[in-house]
Short mmCIF file of C-alpha atoms in Angstrom, two decimals:
data_model
loop_
_atom_site.label_atom_id
_atom_site.label_comp_id
_atom_site.label_asym_id
_atom_site.label_seq_id
_atom_site.Cartn_x
_atom_site.Cartn_y
_atom_site.Cartn_z
CA MET A 1 10.67 1.66 -24.96
CA HIS A 2 9.04 1.55 -21.52
CA SER A 3 9.95 -0.45 -18.43
CA LEU A 4 7.87 -1.81 -15.58
CA LEU A 5 9.98 -1.85 -12.43
CA LEU A 6 9.53 -4.40 -9.65
CA LEU A 7 11.25 -4.50 -6.28
CA PHE A 8 12.00 -7.95 -4.86
CA LYS A 9 12.69 -7.49 -1.17
CA ALA A 10 11.08 -10.37 0.72
CA PRO A 11 12.93 -12.34 3.44
CA LEU A 12 13.24 -15.41 1.19
CA GLN A 13 13.50 -15.83 -2.56
CA ALA A 14 14.33 -18.86 -4.71
CA TRP A 15 15.10 -18.68 -8.41
CA GLY A 16 16.00 -22.10 -9.79
CA ALA A 17 16.88 -22.35 -13.46
CA ASP A 18 18.03 -25.92 -13.78
CA SER A 19 17.01 -27.87 -10.70
CA ARG A 20 15.40 -31.26 -11.09
CA PHE A 21 14.28 -33.89 -8.63
CA LYS A 22 15.31 -33.67 -4.99
CA THR A 23 17.86 -30.89 -4.99
CA ARG A 24 16.17 -27.59 -5.70
CA SER A 25 18.80 -24.95 -6.29
CA THR A 26 18.53 -21.21 -6.63
CA ASN A 27 20.36 -18.88 -8.96
CA LYS A 28 21.98 -15.77 -7.54
CA GLU A 29 19.61 -13.47 -9.44
CA PRO A 30 15.92 -13.72 -10.38
CA THR A 31 15.23 -15.78 -13.50
CA LYS A 32 13.06 -14.63 -16.37
CA SER A 33 10.85 -17.70 -16.06
CA GLY A 34 10.28 -17.02 -12.35
CA VAL A 35 9.32 -13.39 -12.92
CA ILE A 36 7.07 -14.23 -15.85
CA GLY A 37 5.40 -16.89 -13.75
CA LEU A 38 4.79 -14.24 -11.09
CA VAL A 39 3.21 -11.88 -13.65
CA ALA A 40 1.10 -14.70 -15.12
CA ALA A 41 -0.17 -15.51 -11.61
CA ALA A 42 -1.11 -11.87 -11.10
CA LEU A 43 -3.03 -11.92 -14.40
CA GLY A 44 -4.83 -15.06 -13.25
CA ARG A 45 -3.62 -17.21 -16.12
CA SER A 46 -3.86 -20.95 -15.67
CA ARG A 47 -0.74 -23.01 -16.20
CA GLU A 48 -2.07 -24.33 -19.51
CA GLU A 49 -2.44 -20.87 -21.01
CA SER A 50 0.22 -19.41 -23.26
CA VAL A 51 2.84 -17.00 -21.87
CA ALA A 52 4.36 -16.20 -25.27
CA ASP A 53 3.41 -12.51 -25.01
CA LEU A 54 5.11 -12.21 -21.60
CA ALA A 55 8.20 -14.10 -22.74
CA GLU A 56 8.74 -11.43 -25.40
CA LEU A 57 9.27 -8.72 -22.76
CA GLU A 58 12.86 -7.65 -22.28
CA PHE A 59 14.22 -8.62 -18.90
CA ALA A 60 16.87 -6.89 -16.76
CA VAL A 61 17.90 -7.26 -13.10
CA ARG A 62 19.92 -5.06 -10.78
CA VAL A 63 21.43 -6.71 -7.71
CA ASP A 64 20.93 -4.27 -4.85
CA HIS A 65 21.99 -6.75 -2.20
CA PRO A 66 23.06 -10.30 -3.04
CA GLY A 67 21.76 -11.76 0.24
CA SER A 68 23.04 -15.07 1.53
CA LEU A 69 22.44 -18.63 0.46
CA MET A 70 20.31 -20.71 2.82
CA ARG A 71 20.00 -24.49 2.66
CA ASP A 72 16.85 -26.15 3.90
CA TYR A 73 16.74 -29.85 4.65
CA HIS A 74 13.15 -30.43 3.82
CA THR A 75 10.96 -33.38 4.74
CA ALA A 76 7.35 -33.88 3.73
CA ARG A 77 5.07 -36.70 4.73
CA ASN A 78 1.54 -37.65 3.95
CA TRP A 79 -0.01 -38.05 7.42
CA PHE A 80 -3.29 -39.40 6.03
CA GLY A 81 -1.97 -42.10 3.75
CA ASN A 82 -0.51 -45.49 4.52
CA LYS A 83 2.96 -44.68 3.27
CA LYS A 84 5.25 -44.03 6.22
CA ASN A 85 8.24 -42.81 4.26
CA SER A 86 9.17 -39.16 4.40
CA GLN A 87 9.98 -37.46 1.13
CA LEU A 88 13.32 -35.72 1.53
CA SER A 89 14.53 -32.81 -0.53
CA THR A 90 17.18 -30.12 -0.22
CA ARG A 91 16.02 -26.62 -1.04
CA TYR A 92 18.17 -23.57 -1.44
CA TYR A 93 16.95 -20.04 -0.82
CA LEU A 94 18.37 -16.54 -1.02
CA SER A 95 17.77 -14.87 2.30
CA ASP A 96 17.54 -11.07 2.66
CA ALA A 97 18.41 -10.45 -0.99
CA VAL A 98 17.19 -7.31 -2.74
CA PHE A 99 16.71 -7.01 -6.51
CA VAL A 100 15.16 -4.48 -8.86
CA VAL A 101 13.72 -6.08 -11.99
CA ALA A 102 12.73 -4.30 -15.20
CA LEU A 103 10.30 -5.78 -17.76
CA SER A 104 10.51 -3.69 -20.91
CA SER A 105 8.30 -3.39 -23.95
CA PRO A 106 7.59 -0.74 -26.61
CA ASP A 107 3.89 -1.22 -25.83
CA ARG A 108 3.09 0.93 -22.79
CA ALA A 109 -0.52 -0.27 -22.61
CA GLN A 110 0.67 -3.84 -22.13
CA LEU A 111 2.85 -2.80 -19.21
CA GLU A 112 -0.03 -0.85 -17.69
CA THR A 113 -2.17 -3.99 -17.78
CA LEU A 114 0.60 -5.90 -16.03
CA GLU A 115 1.08 -3.17 -13.44
CA ALA A 116 -2.64 -3.13 -12.62
CA ALA A 117 -2.67 -6.92 -12.33
CA LEU A 118 0.36 -6.94 -10.01
CA ARG A 119 -1.30 -4.39 -7.76
CA ARG A 120 -4.50 -6.53 -7.57
CA PRO A 121 -3.28 -10.06 -8.32
CA VAL A 122 -5.71 -12.91 -9.03
CA TYR A 123 -3.48 -15.54 -7.42
CA PRO A 124 -1.12 -14.87 -4.49
CA LEU A 125 2.36 -13.77 -5.56
CA TYR A 126 5.54 -15.61 -4.66
CA LEU A 127 9.18 -14.80 -5.35
CA GLY A 128 10.15 -17.95 -7.20
CA ARG A 129 8.79 -20.57 -4.81
CA ARG A 130 5.51 -21.12 -2.99
CA SER A 131 7.12 -20.63 0.42
CA CYS A 132 8.50 -17.17 -0.48
CA PRO A 133 5.60 -14.67 -0.37
CA ALA A 134 6.21 -11.43 -2.25
CA ASN A 135 6.77 -8.13 -0.44
CA PRO A 136 3.83 -5.66 -0.42
CA ASN A 137 5.80 -2.85 -2.09
CA LEU A 138 6.49 -5.02 -5.13
CA VAL A 139 5.51 -2.59 -7.91
CA LEU A 140 7.68 0.49 -8.38
CA GLY A 141 5.89 1.73 -11.50
CA ILE A 142 6.44 2.29 -15.20
CA LYS A 143 9.30 4.46 -16.45
CA ASP A 144 10.32 5.56 -19.95
CA GLY A 145 13.46 3.98 -21.34
CA ASP A 146 14.92 0.53 -21.76
CA GLY A 147 15.54 -1.70 -18.75
CA GLU A 148 19.23 -1.03 -18.26
CA THR A 149 18.88 2.77 -18.51
CA VAL A 150 15.97 2.85 -16.09
CA LEU A 151 17.74 0.58 -13.60
CA ARG A 152 20.78 2.86 -13.66
CA ALA A 153 18.62 5.78 -12.59
CA GLN A 154 16.96 4.03 -9.64
CA PRO A 155 17.96 4.75 -6.03
CA TRP A 156 19.59 2.00 -4.00
CA PHE A 157 17.07 -0.21 -2.17
CA ALA A 158 19.37 -2.01 0.26
CA PRO A 159 18.36 -2.07 3.95
CA THR A 160 19.99 0.36 6.38
CA ARG A 161 22.15 -2.35 7.95
CA VAL A 162 23.66 -3.17 4.56
CA ARG A 163 24.19 0.50 3.70
CA GLU A 164 26.03 1.20 6.92
CA GLN A 165 28.44 -1.67 6.36
CA ALA A 166 29.06 -0.97 2.69
CA TYR A 167 31.60 1.42 1.26
CA ASN A 168 30.91 4.70 -0.48
CA PRO A 169 30.26 4.52 -3.41
CA VAL A 170 28.94 1.01 -4.02
CA SER A 171 28.75 -0.69 -7.39
CA LEU A 172 25.69 -2.72 -8.33
CA GLN A 173 25.62 -5.51 -10.89
CA ILE A 174 23.20 -5.32 -13.81
CA LEU A 175 22.26 -8.35 -15.91
CA ARG A 176 19.98 -8.13 -18.91
CA ASP A 177 18.91 -9.94 -22.08
CA ALA A 178 21.84 -9.78 -24.49
CA ARG A 179 21.55 -7.96 -27.78
CA GLN A 180 22.96 -9.21 -31.07
CA GLY A 181 26.71 -9.62 -30.90
CA GLU A 182 27.21 -9.05 -27.17
CA PRO A 183 29.28 -11.56 -25.19
CA ALA A 184 26.78 -13.50 -23.09
CA ASP A 185 26.15 -16.43 -20.80
CA THR A 186 23.23 -18.67 -21.56
CA LEU A 187 20.56 -19.65 -19.11
CA ARG A 188 17.59 -21.97 -19.77
CA ASP A 189 14.94 -19.72 -18.27
CA THR A 190 12.72 -18.38 -21.06
CA PRO A 191 9.35 -20.05 -20.47
CA VAL A 192 7.60 -21.75 -23.38
CA SER A 193 4.95 -23.53 -21.37
CA PHE A 194 4.21 -23.81 -17.64
CA ASN A 195 1.81 -26.69 -18.29
CA PRO A 196 2.68 -29.21 -15.55
CA GLU A 197 2.43 -32.04 -18.06
CA TYR A 198 4.72 -30.36 -20.53
CA ARG A 199 6.96 -27.76 -18.90
CA GLN A 200 9.40 -26.27 -21.31
CA TYR A 201 12.00 -23.54 -21.29
CA THR A 202 14.32 -22.23 -23.99
CA LEU A 203 17.72 -20.63 -23.73
CA ARG A 204 18.25 -16.96 -22.99
CA ALA A 205 21.46 -15.03 -23.59
CA VAL A 206 22.37 -12.97 -20.51
CA TYR A 207 24.71 -9.99 -20.75
CA ARG A 208 26.56 -8.60 -17.74
CA ALA A 209 26.37 -4.84 -18.19
CA GLU A 210 28.91 -2.44 -16.69
CA PRO A 211 28.05 -2.19 -12.94
CA VAL A 212 26.39 1.06 -11.87
CA GLU A 213 28.02 3.18 -9.15
CA VAL A 214 25.63 4.49 -6.50
CA GLU A 215 26.41 7.08 -3.83
CA ASN A 216 26.15 5.71 -0.29
CA PRO A 217 26.30 8.62 2.19
CA ASN A 218 25.73 6.26 5.18
CA GLY A 219 28.63 4.11 4.08
CA VAL A 220 31.91 3.69 5.88
CA GLU A 221 35.20 4.95 4.59
CA PRO A 222 37.31 1.86 4.20
CA GLN A 223 39.23 1.93 7.47
CA ASP A 224 42.14 -0.42 7.59
CA ASP A 225 43.70 -1.08 10.99
CA PHE A 226 46.75 -2.80 9.54
CA MET A 227 47.55 -0.03 7.05
CA LYS A 228 46.85 2.65 9.67
CA GLU A 229 49.39 1.12 12.04
CA VAL A 230 52.06 1.27 9.32
CA THR A 231 51.32 4.79 8.09
CA GLU A 232 50.88 6.36 11.54
CA ALA A 233 53.81 4.58 13.22
CA MET B 1 63.87 -0.87 3.40
CA THR B 2 60.58 -2.69 3.50
CA TYR B 3 57.26 -1.47 2.20
CA PHE B 4 53.71 -2.35 3.13
CA SER B 5 50.92 -1.87 0.58
CA ARG B 6 47.26 -2.51 0.23
CA ILE B 7 44.90 -2.41 -2.70
CA LEU B 8 41.17 -3.12 -2.92
CA LEU B 9 40.17 -5.55 -5.66
CA ASN B 10 36.88 -5.25 -7.51
CA PRO B 11 35.32 -8.73 -7.65
CA GLN B 12 32.97 -7.65 -10.45
CA ARG B 13 35.90 -7.53 -12.82
CA ARG B 14 36.94 -10.57 -14.78
CA GLU B 15 40.66 -10.18 -14.14
CA ALA B 16 40.07 -9.72 -10.39
CA ARG B 17 37.98 -12.90 -10.30
CA LYS B 18 40.83 -14.78 -11.91
CA LEU B 19 43.28 -13.52 -9.28
CA ILE B 20 40.90 -14.23 -6.38
CA ALA B 21 40.32 -17.76 -7.65
CA SER B 22 43.93 -18.68 -8.30
CA PRO B 23 46.80 -18.11 -5.88
CA GLN B 24 49.20 -18.79 -8.74
CA ALA B 25 47.74 -16.01 -10.87
CA MET B 26 47.78 -13.70 -7.84
CA HIS B 27 51.41 -14.54 -7.11
CA ALA B 28 52.33 -13.70 -10.69
CA ALA B 29 50.38 -10.44 -10.56
CA VAL B 30 52.04 -9.43 -7.29
CA LEU B 31 55.51 -10.19 -8.61
CA ALA B 32 54.71 -8.18 -11.73
CA SER B 33 54.58 -5.11 -9.47
CA PHE B 34 58.36 -5.25 -9.21
CA PRO B 35 60.98 -4.70 -11.91
CA PRO B 36 62.68 -7.86 -13.18
CA ASP B 37 66.04 -6.76 -11.72
CA SER B 38 64.56 -6.41 -8.24
CA PRO B 39 67.26 -7.62 -5.80
CA VAL B 40 66.74 -11.00 -4.14
CA SER B 41 67.66 -11.00 -0.47
CA LYS B 42 67.61 -13.56 2.30
CA ASP B 43 66.46 -11.09 4.95
CA SER B 44 63.22 -10.08 3.39
CA ARG B 45 60.94 -11.31 0.63
CA VAL B 46 57.73 -10.43 -1.14
CA LEU B 47 54.74 -11.62 0.87
CA TRP B 48 51.07 -11.11 0.14
CA ARG B 49 47.69 -11.93 1.58
CA LEU B 50 44.13 -11.61 0.41
CA ASP B 51 41.59 -10.67 3.11
CA ILE B 52 37.97 -11.31 2.21
CA GLN B 53 35.31 -9.63 4.32
CA GLY B 54 31.85 -9.68 2.88
CA ALA B 55 32.13 -8.14 -0.55
CA SER B 56 35.44 -6.42 0.11
CA TYR B 57 38.65 -8.01 -1.15
CA THR B 58 41.82 -6.44 0.21
CA LEU B 59 45.22 -7.45 -1.08
CA TYR B 60 48.15 -6.71 1.26
CA ILE B 61 51.68 -6.83 -0.05
CA GLN B 62 54.89 -6.60 1.98
CA SER B 63 58.01 -6.19 -0.12
CA PRO B 64 61.67 -5.20 0.05
CA GLU B 65 61.12 -2.71 -2.78
CA GLU B 66 58.31 -0.23 -3.39
CA PRO B 67 55.73 -1.92 -5.65
CA ASP B 68 54.13 -0.31 -8.69
CA LEU B 69 50.46 -1.22 -8.22
CA ARG B 70 49.08 0.62 -11.26
CA HIS B 71 48.66 -2.45 -13.45
CA LEU B 72 46.77 -4.25 -10.65
CA GLN B 73 44.49 -1.27 -10.20
CA GLU B 74 43.91 -0.96 -13.94
CA SER B 75 43.03 -4.61 -14.46
CA SER B 76 41.37 -5.60 -11.18
CA GLY B 77 40.96 -2.61 -8.85
CA TRP B 78 38.74 0.44 -8.49
CA GLU B 79 39.33 3.61 -10.42
CA SER B 80 38.46 5.63 -7.32
CA ARG B 81 40.64 3.60 -4.90
CA PRO B 82 44.29 3.59 -5.80
CA GLY B 83 46.63 1.25 -3.92
CA GLU B 84 48.49 2.68 -0.92
CA THR B 85 52.10 2.06 0.00
CA ALA B 86 54.01 3.08 3.13
CA PRO B 87 57.43 2.19 4.51
CA LEU B 88 57.26 -0.42 7.25
CA GLY B 89 60.44 0.74 9.00
CA LYS B 90 58.83 3.02 11.57
CA LEU B 91 56.50 0.31 12.78
CA LEU B 92 59.41 -2.15 12.97
CA ASN B 93 61.39 0.34 15.08
CA LYS B 94 58.48 0.66 17.50
CA LEU B 95 58.48 -3.06 18.28
CA GLU B 96 59.84 -4.05 21.68
CA LYS B 97 59.96 -7.12 23.84
CA GLY B 98 56.83 -7.58 25.98
CA GLN B 99 54.54 -5.49 23.78
CA SER B 100 51.07 -6.76 22.92
CA TRP B 101 49.78 -6.38 19.37
CA GLY B 102 46.60 -7.41 17.65
CA PHE B 103 47.42 -9.50 14.61
CA ARG B 104 46.00 -11.26 11.60
CA PHE B 105 47.88 -14.08 9.94
CA THR B 106 47.16 -16.54 7.16
CA GLY B 107 49.24 -19.68 7.38
CA ASN B 108 49.57 -23.08 5.82
CA PRO B 109 49.42 -25.35 8.89
CA VAL B 110 51.28 -28.58 8.16
CA LYS B 111 53.42 -31.10 9.99
CA SER B 112 55.68 -33.87 8.75
CA LEU B 113 55.01 -37.40 9.86
CA PRO B 114 57.93 -39.06 11.68
CA VAL B 115 59.89 -41.72 9.77
CA ALA B 116 62.92 -43.85 10.62
CA ASP B 117 66.56 -42.56 10.52
CA GLY B 118 65.50 -39.05 11.56
CA LYS B 119 64.56 -38.19 7.99
CA ARG B 120 61.73 -35.84 7.22
CA GLY B 121 58.54 -37.72 6.47
CA LYS B 122 55.48 -37.00 4.43
CA VAL B 123 54.11 -33.51 4.96
CA VAL B 124 50.45 -33.59 5.95
CA PRO B 125 48.10 -30.72 6.76
CA HIS B 126 46.44 -29.92 10.04
CA VAL B 127 42.77 -30.29 9.32
CA THR B 128 40.56 -29.14 12.17
CA ALA B 129 40.43 -25.62 13.60
CA GLU B 130 41.75 -26.96 16.92
CA GLN B 131 44.77 -28.56 15.22
CA GLN B 132 45.42 -25.40 13.26
CA LEU B 133 45.28 -23.21 16.35
CA GLY B 134 47.52 -25.70 18.12
CA TRP B 135 49.98 -25.39 15.24
CA LEU B 136 50.10 -21.61 15.64
CA LEU B 137 50.55 -21.81 19.42
CA HIS B 138 53.41 -24.27 18.94
CA LYS B 139 55.08 -22.33 16.10
CA ALA B 140 54.77 -18.88 17.71
CA GLU B 141 57.78 -19.54 19.94
CA GLN B 142 60.06 -20.20 16.96
CA TRP B 143 58.88 -16.94 15.42
CA GLY B 144 59.60 -14.74 18.42
CA PHE B 145 56.21 -14.30 20.04
CA THR B 146 53.57 -16.01 22.12
CA ILE B 147 49.80 -15.82 21.89
CA ALA B 148 48.34 -13.74 24.72
CA GLN B 149 46.05 -15.46 27.22
CA ASP B 150 42.67 -14.38 28.43
CA PRO B 151 43.32 -13.42 32.09
CA GLU B 152 40.02 -14.92 33.26
CA THR B 153 39.72 -18.18 31.38
CA ALA B 154 43.42 -18.74 30.57
CA GLN B 155 42.38 -19.52 26.98
CA PRO B 156 44.69 -18.31 24.21
CA LEU B 157 43.47 -15.07 22.62
CA ALA B 158 43.46 -16.27 19.03
CA ASN B 159 40.84 -17.70 16.71
CA VAL B 160 40.68 -19.39 13.37
CA ILE B 161 38.49 -16.94 11.46
CA GLY B 162 38.66 -18.56 8.06
CA ARG B 163 39.68 -21.88 6.52
CA ASN B 164 40.20 -22.45 2.85
CA ASP B 165 41.44 -25.30 0.67
CA GLN B 166 43.12 -24.20 -2.53
CA ARG B 167 43.63 -26.80 -5.25
CA PHE B 168 45.58 -26.14 -8.39
CA SER B 169 48.09 -27.85 -10.66
CA ARG B 170 51.68 -26.80 -10.96
CA ARG B 171 54.51 -27.75 -13.29
CA ASN B 172 57.49 -29.17 -11.48
CA PRO B 173 60.71 -27.67 -12.88
CA HIS B 174 62.73 -30.60 -11.47
CA GLU B 175 60.74 -33.23 -13.39
CA ASP B 176 60.74 -31.72 -16.87
CA GLY B 177 57.65 -29.69 -16.14
CA ALA B 178 55.45 -32.62 -15.15
CA LEU B 179 52.04 -31.48 -13.90
CA HIS B 180 51.39 -32.03 -10.21
CA SER B 181 48.27 -31.20 -8.35
CA VAL B 182 48.87 -29.04 -5.28
CA THR B 183 46.53 -28.79 -2.30
CA LEU B 184 47.13 -25.83 -0.06
CA ARG B 185 45.22 -25.70 3.19
CA GLN B 186 45.04 -22.18 4.51
CA ALA B 187 43.89 -21.01 7.91
CA GLN B 188 43.42 -17.39 8.85
CA PHE B 189 43.97 -16.37 12.47
CA ASP B 190 42.95 -13.26 14.39
CA GLY B 191 44.27 -12.66 17.88
CA VAL B 192 46.64 -10.93 20.23
CA LEU B 193 50.34 -11.70 20.44
CA VAL B 194 53.07 -10.77 22.90
CA ILE B 195 56.59 -10.24 21.55
CA THR B 196 59.15 -12.41 23.34
CA ASP B 197 62.20 -11.94 21.11
CA VAL B 198 62.25 -8.72 19.08
CA ASP B 199 65.03 -9.63 16.64
CA LEU B 200 63.57 -13.03 15.91
CA PHE B 201 60.09 -11.52 15.56
CA LYS B 202 61.27 -8.87 13.08
CA LYS B 203 63.09 -11.51 11.09
CA SER B 204 59.95 -13.67 10.98
CA LEU B 205 57.85 -10.68 9.90
CA LEU B 206 60.21 -9.87 7.03
CA THR B 207 60.83 -13.38 5.74
CA GLY B 208 57.35 -14.77 6.34
CA MET B 209 56.18 -17.58 8.57
CA GLY B 210 55.48 -21.17 7.64
CA LYS B 211 54.95 -22.67 4.23
CA GLY B 212 53.11 -21.55 1.12
CA LYS B 213 54.60 -18.04 1.08
CA ALA B 214 54.24 -17.73 -2.69
CA TYR B 215 50.54 -18.53 -2.43
CA GLY B 216 49.28 -15.96 0.03
CA CYS B 217 50.50 -17.47 3.31
CA GLY B 218 53.08 -16.27 5.80
CA LEU B 219 52.30 -12.54 6.07
CA LEU B 220 51.48 -11.37 9.59
CA THR B 221 49.97 -7.91 9.95
CA LEU B 222 49.82 -5.90 13.18
CA ARG B 223 47.20 -3.55 14.54
CA ASN B 224 46.45 -1.75 17.74
CA VAL B 225 45.48 -4.27 20.38
CA LEU B 226 42.33 -2.30 21.22
CA SER B 227 40.83 -2.46 17.74
#
């Protein structure tokens, strides 16, 4: 098993799994459909083309920094038409979030093709939504091992500000495709077709793996003023 | 003897999430830190408070008896961060009239509406941050302290730093266990207080202030005024 690692560290990301119509939500972690859409864009596939080969990749995410939820009251208007009405929508984004994503496959050549495409993408790359351009250091490379194992071995990618405020050690959440018999949540984010006339997604079982503990030498020792006053009185 | 304890909860853990989400579950878990024959006294009771700052969840417990926090740590804490407990007595002995202390307090700000015949009316919550701060300024006197004032602007040195509405259902033992829905409005305050009546202040510290004491309200913690 080999894993292609991607770092998602742009100012804004949006990963909706079930939004329809005028409220466009975001999940707290990247969705498989969003990431596969990103890879398909890098490969230059049109929306009508099949993504079945990409949907078969195993998917795992590590949450390096959850970021914060941002709500955008969004208006759009056609300035050239006769219609005067603004189209209103509410869009949610994750701001300043950092994720490491692993796409795993036994076929290393396939991952190498994807890696090359992501380094020289045909279409521009976005983290889940058109208004969220991807960061330049997106591709971390291919490692041997399944997604969860490889993610456990990665260093922590949080920004300095986050490190300095966090404790030592920190624990990072890992979510991955569930295997047979594991307790799982379901999410409708496995893409079947991105064809705009016939978009379709199927269910994916998501397993919350045991969080990984990472050393954080810049971190603060939990200092507690209230406890200190009692113990040092 | 009174003890003060703290334990960090790990929000990644299922049991911890349950406690964080439900003040009833947390109350039960806190009380489970004491043996069933733990003495009940009027002068002091078990109080707790959950402080949430970013991703860190700190549970403070003040209790007449030393708690056994191992089960909490096993089910909802961190293996590498055991709970800490220390006697509160020394800090209590240090308190004197006129002293200034930094404080944090989570309360349940409510008032009762006036009705005829001097009876107590319907209890309604204070809703806005201004009302809630006003409630604290008004109540402080009954609890043996006042809120310090900024020498320049003469504004009270206290802020509402968090507001939270808890909703849950509860069985009423007086009505054959009928289910009632409970709404608990919590406000957390940070500020500086000045002790005006030491004995009254100590009593308020030990017995808790205001309503909702079983559900994470009423515990006031002190810290150095500079920090």
